[in-house]
């Protein structure tokens, strides 16, 4: 009987953790496209450095500018949704 209780508790814990992890992953995936849409103020499907820098960045402007440059993989001076949200 004791082994059955331990197995049940372990199985429920795994199921809860897996569900939580899945929900967290879904939430992160949904935020990136929404954030891109918020930054794309003129709704042309691209985020310029000016649009990107118009919002507050927790790590400061220098870090934000470096992040923009790193994400701009084709070096055209704008971020597309694919560059902004890779893997989605």
CSV table of N, CA and C in Angstrom, one decimal:
chain,number,residue,atom,x,y,z
A,1,UNK,N,0.8,-1.2,0.0
A,1,UNK,CA,0.0,0.0,0.0
A,1,UNK,C,0.9,1.3,0.0
A,2,UNK,N,2.0,1.2,0.8
A,2,UNK,CA,2.8,2.4,0.9
A,2,UNK,C,3.5,2.7,-0.5
A,3,UNK,N,3.9,1.7,-1.2
A,3,UNK,CA,4.5,1.8,-2.5
A,3,UNK,C,3.5,2.5,-3.5
A,4,UNK,N,2.3,2.1,-3.4
A,4,UNK,CA,1.3,2.6,-4.3
A,4,UNK,C,1.1,4.1,-4.1
A,5,UNK,N,1.1,4.6,-2.8
A,5,UNK,CA,0.9,6.0,-2.5
A,5,UNK,C,2.1,6.8,-3.0
A,6,UNK,N,3.3,6.3,-2.9
A,6,UNK,CA,4.5,7.0,-3.3
A,6,UNK,C,4.5,7.1,-4.9
A,7,UNK,N,4.1,6.0,-5.5
A,7,UNK,CA,4.1,6.0,-7.0
A,7,UNK,C,3.0,7.0,-7.5
A,8,UNK,N,1.9,7.1,-6.8
A,8,UNK,CA,0.8,8.0,-7.2
A,8,UNK,C,1.3,9.5,-7.0
A,9,UNK,N,1.9,9.8,-5.9
A,9,UNK,CA,2.4,11.1,-5.6
A,9,UNK,C,3.5,11.5,-6.7
A,10,UNK,N,4.4,10.6,-7.0
A,10,UNK,CA,5.4,10.9,-8.0
A,10,UNK,C,4.8,11.1,-9.4
A,11,UNK,N,3.9,10.3,-9.7
A,11,UNK,CA,3.2,10.4,-11.0
A,11,UNK,C,2.5,11.7,-11.1
A,12,UNK,N,1.7,12.1,-10.1
A,12,UNK,CA,1.0,13.4,-10.1
A,12,UNK,C,2.0,14.6,-10.2
A,13,UNK,N,3.1,14.5,-9.5
A,13,UNK,CA,4.0,15.5,-9.5
A,13,UNK,C,4.6,15.7,-10.9
A,14,UNK,N,5.0,14.6,-11.5
A,14,UNK,CA,5.5,14.7,-12.9
A,14,UNK,C,4.5,15.3,-13.8
A,15,UNK,N,3.2,14.9,-13.7
A,15,UNK,CA,2.2,15.4,-14.6
A,15,UNK,C,2.0,16.9,-14.4
A,16,UNK,N,2.0,17.3,-13.1
A,16,UNK,CA,1.8,18.7,-12.9
A,16,UNK,C,3.0,19.6,-13.4
A,17,UNK,N,4.2,19.1,-13.2
A,17,UNK,CA,5.4,19.8,-13.7
A,17,UNK,C,5.4,19.8,-15.2
A,18,UNK,N,5.0,18.8,-15.9
A,18,UNK,CA,5.0,18.7,-17.3
A,18,UNK,C,4.0,19.7,-17.8
A,19,UNK,N,2.8,19.8,-17.2
A,19,UNK,CA,1.8,20.7,-17.6
A,19,UNK,C,2.2,22.2,-17.4
A,20,UNK,N,2.9,22.4,-16.3
A,20,UNK,CA,3.4,23.8,-16.0
A,20,UNK,C,4.4,24.2,-17.0
A,21,UNK,N,5.3,23.3,-17.3
A,21,UNK,CA,6.4,23.6,-18.3
A,21,UNK,C,5.8,23.9,-19.7
A,22,UNK,N,4.8,23.1,-20.1
A,22,UNK,CA,4.1,23.3,-21.3
A,22,UNK,C,3.5,24.7,-21.4
A,23,UNK,N,2.8,25.0,-20.3
A,23,UNK,CA,2.1,26.3,-20.2
A,23,UNK,C,3.1,27.4,-20.3
A,24,UNK,N,4.2,27.3,-19.6
A,24,UNK,CA,5.2,28.3,-19.6
A,24,UNK,C,5.8,28.5,-21.0
A,25,UNK,N,6.0,27.4,-21.7
A,25,UNK,CA,6.6,27.5,-23.0
A,25,UNK,C,5.6,28.2,-24.0
A,26,UNK,N,4.3,27.9,-23.8
A,26,UNK,CA,3.3,28.5,-24.7
A,26,UNK,C,3.3,30.0,-24.4
A,27,UNK,N,3.3,30.4,-23.2
A,27,UNK,CA,3.3,31.8,-22.8
A,27,UNK,C,4.4,32.6,-23.4
A,28,UNK,N,5.6,32.0,-23.3
A,28,UNK,CA,6.8,32.7,-23.9
A,28,UNK,C,6.7,32.8,-25.4
A,29,UNK,N,6.2,31.8,-26.1
A,29,UNK,CA,6.0,31.9,-27.5
A,29,UNK,C,5.0,32.9,-28.0
A,30,UNK,N,4.0,33.1,-27.2
A,30,UNK,CA,3.0,34.1,-27.5
A,30,UNK,C,3.4,35.5,-27.3
A,31,UNK,N,4.3,35.7,-26.3
A,31,UNK,CA,4.7,37.1,-26.0
A,31,UNK,C,5.5,37.7,-27.0
A,32,UNK,N,6.4,37.0,-27.6
A,32,UNK,CA,7.3,37.5,-28.6
A,32,UNK,C,6.6,38.2,-29.8
A,33,UNK,N,5.7,37.5,-30.5
A,33,UNK,CA,5.0,38.1,-31.6
A,33,UNK,C,4.2,39.3,-31.1
A,34,UNK,N,3.6,39.3,-29.9
A,34,UNK,CA,2.9,40.4,-29.4
A,34,UNK,C,3.8,41.6,-29.2
A,35,UNK,N,5.0,41.3,-28.6
A,35,UNK,CA,5.9,42.4,-28.3
A,35,UNK,C,6.4,43.0,-29.7
A,36,UNK,N,6.6,42.2,-30.7
A,36,UNK,CA,7.0,42.7,-32.0
A,36,UNK,C,6.0,43.6,-32.5
A,37,UNK,N,4.7,43.2,-32.4
A,37,UNK,CA,3.6,44.0,-32.9
A,37,UNK,C,3.5,45.4,-32.2
A,38,UNK,N,3.8,45.3,-30.9
A,38,UNK,CA,3.8,46.6,-30.1
A,38,UNK,C,4.9,47.5,-30.6
A,39,UNK,N,6.1,47.0,-30.8
A,39,UNK,CA,7.2,47.8,-31.2
A,39,UNK,C,7.0,48.3,-32.6
A,40,UNK,N,6.4,47.6,-33.5
A,40,UNK,CA,6.2,48.0,-34.9
A,40,UNK,C,5.0,49.0,-34.9
A,41,UNK,N,5.3,50.3,-34.5
A,41,UNK,CA,4.3,51.3,-34.4
A,41,UNK,C,3.7,51.7,-35.7
A,42,UNK,N,4.4,51.7,-36.8
A,42,UNK,CA,3.8,52.1,-38.1
A,42,UNK,C,3.2,50.9,-38.8
A,43,UNK,N,3.2,49.7,-38.2
A,43,UNK,CA,2.6,48.5,-38.7
A,43,UNK,C,3.1,48.1,-40.1
A,44,UNK,N,4.4,48.3,-40.4
A,44,UNK,CA,4.9,47.9,-41.7
A,44,UNK,C,5.5,46.5,-41.8
A,45,UNK,N,5.5,45.8,-40.6
A,45,UNK,CA,6.1,44.5,-40.6
A,45,UNK,C,7.6,44.5,-40.2
A,46,UNK,N,8.1,45.7,-39.9
A,46,UNK,CA,9.5,45.8,-39.6
A,46,UNK,C,9.6,46.7,-38.3
A,47,UNK,N,10.7,46.5,-37.5
A,47,UNK,CA,10.9,47.3,-36.4
A,47,UNK,C,12.3,48.0,-36.7
A,48,UNK,N,12.2,49.3,-36.7
A,48,UNK,CA,13.5,50.1,-36.9
A,48,UNK,C,14.2,50.3,-35.6
A,49,UNK,N,15.4,50.8,-35.6
A,49,UNK,CA,16.1,51.1,-34.4
A,49,UNK,C,15.4,52.2,-33.6
A,50,UNK,N,14.8,53.1,-34.3
A,50,UNK,CA,14.1,54.2,-33.7
A,50,UNK,C,12.9,53.6,-32.9
A,51,UNK,N,12.1,52.8,-33.6
A,51,UNK,CA,11.0,52.1,-32.9
A,51,UNK,C,11.4,51.3,-31.7
A,52,UNK,N,12.5,50.6,-31.9
A,52,UNK,CA,13.0,49.7,-30.8
A,52,UNK,C,13.5,50.5,-29.6
A,53,UNK,N,14.1,51.6,-29.9
A,53,UNK,CA,14.7,52.4,-28.8
A,53,UNK,C,13.6,53.4,-28.2
A,54,UNK,N,12.4,53.4,-28.7
A,54,UNK,CA,11.4,54.3,-28.2
A,54,UNK,C,10.8,53.8,-26.9
A,55,UNK,N,11.1,52.5,-26.6
A,55,UNK,CA,10.5,52.0,-25.3
A,55,UNK,C,11.7,51.9,-24.3
A,56,UNK,N,11.3,51.8,-23.1
A,56,UNK,CA,12.3,51.6,-22.0
A,56,UNK,C,12.9,50.2,-22.0
A,57,UNK,N,14.2,50.1,-21.9
A,57,UNK,CA,14.9,48.8,-21.8
A,57,UNK,C,15.5,48.7,-20.5
A,58,UNK,N,15.3,47.6,-19.7
A,58,UNK,CA,15.8,47.4,-18.4
A,58,UNK,C,17.3,47.4,-18.3
A,59,UNK,N,18.0,47.0,-19.3
A,59,UNK,CA,19.4,47.0,-19.2
A,59,UNK,C,20.1,48.2,-19.8
A,60,UNK,N,19.3,49.2,-20.2
A,60,UNK,CA,19.9,50.4,-20.7
A,60,UNK,C,19.9,50.5,-22.2
A,61,UNK,N,20.2,51.7,-22.7
A,61,UNK,CA,20.2,51.9,-24.1
A,61,UNK,C,21.3,51.3,-24.8
A,62,UNK,N,22.5,51.2,-24.2
A,62,UNK,CA,23.6,50.6,-24.9
A,62,UNK,C,23.4,49.1,-25.1
A,63,UNK,N,22.9,48.4,-24.1
A,63,UNK,CA,22.6,47.0,-24.2
A,63,UNK,C,21.5,46.8,-25.2
A,64,UNK,N,20.5,47.7,-25.2
A,64,UNK,CA,19.4,47.5,-26.2
A,64,UNK,C,19.9,47.7,-27.6
A,65,UNK,N,20.7,48.7,-27.8
A,65,UNK,CA,21.3,48.9,-29.2
A,65,UNK,C,22.1,47.7,-29.6
A,66,UNK,N,22.9,47.1,-28.7
A,66,UNK,CA,23.7,46.0,-29.1
A,66,UNK,C,22.8,44.8,-29.4
A,67,UNK,N,21.7,44.6,-28.7
A,67,UNK,CA,20.7,43.5,-28.9
A,67,UNK,C,20.1,43.7,-30.3
A,68,UNK,N,19.7,44.9,-30.6
A,68,UNK,CA,19.1,45.2,-31.9
A,68,UNK,C,20.1,44.8,-33.0
A,69,UNK,N,21.3,45.2,-32.9
A,69,UNK,CA,22.4,44.9,-33.9
A,69,UNK,C,22.6,43.4,-34.0
A,70,UNK,N,22.6,42.7,-32.9
A,70,UNK,CA,22.8,41.3,-33.0
A,70,UNK,C,21.6,40.6,-33.6
A,71,UNK,N,20.4,41.0,-33.4
A,71,UNK,CA,19.2,40.4,-33.9
A,71,UNK,C,19.0,40.7,-35.4
A,72,UNK,N,19.6,41.8,-35.9
A,72,UNK,CA,19.5,42.2,-37.3
A,72,UNK,C,20.5,41.4,-38.1
A,73,UNK,N,20.2,40.1,-38.3
A,73,UNK,CA,21.1,39.1,-38.9
A,73,UNK,C,21.5,39.5,-40.4
A,74,UNK,N,20.6,40.1,-41.1
A,74,UNK,CA,20.9,40.5,-42.5
A,74,UNK,C,21.5,41.9,-42.6
A,75,UNK,N,21.6,42.6,-41.5
A,75,UNK,CA,22.2,43.9,-41.4
A,75,UNK,C,21.6,44.9,-42.3
A,76,UNK,N,20.3,44.9,-42.4
A,76,UNK,CA,19.6,45.9,-43.3
A,76,UNK,C,19.0,47.0,-42.4
A,77,UNK,N,19.3,47.0,-41.1
A,77,UNK,CA,18.9,48.2,-40.3
A,77,UNK,C,17.4,48.1,-39.7
A,78,UNK,N,16.7,47.0,-40.0
A,78,UNK,CA,15.4,46.7,-39.5
A,78,UNK,C,15.3,45.3,-39.0
A,79,UNK,N,14.4,45.1,-38.1
A,79,UNK,CA,14.1,43.7,-37.6
A,79,UNK,C,12.8,43.2,-38.2
A,80,UNK,N,12.8,42.1,-38.8
A,80,UNK,CA,11.6,41.4,-39.2
A,80,UNK,C,11.1,40.5,-38.0
A,81,UNK,N,9.9,40.0,-38.1
A,81,UNK,CA,9.4,39.2,-37.0
A,81,UNK,C,10.3,37.9,-36.9
A,82,UNK,N,10.8,37.4,-38.0
A,82,UNK,CA,11.7,36.2,-37.9
A,82,UNK,C,13.0,36.5,-37.2
A,83,UNK,N,13.5,37.7,-37.4
A,83,UNK,CA,14.8,38.1,-36.7
A,83,UNK,C,14.5,38.4,-35.3
A,84,UNK,N,13.3,39.0,-35.0
A,84,UNK,CA,13.0,39.4,-33.6
A,84,UNK,C,12.6,38.1,-32.8
A,85,UNK,N,11.8,37.2,-33.4
A,85,UNK,CA,11.3,36.0,-32.7
A,85,UNK,C,11.9,34.8,-33.5
A,86,UNK,N,13.1,34.5,-33.4
A,86,UNK,CA,13.6,33.3,-34.1
A,86,UNK,C,13.0,32.0,-33.6
A,87,UNK,N,12.8,31.1,-34.5
A,87,UNK,CA,12.2,29.8,-34.0
A,87,UNK,C,10.7,29.8,-33.9
A,88,UNK,N,10.0,30.9,-34.2
A,88,UNK,CA,8.6,30.9,-34.1
A,88,UNK,C,8.0,30.9,-35.5
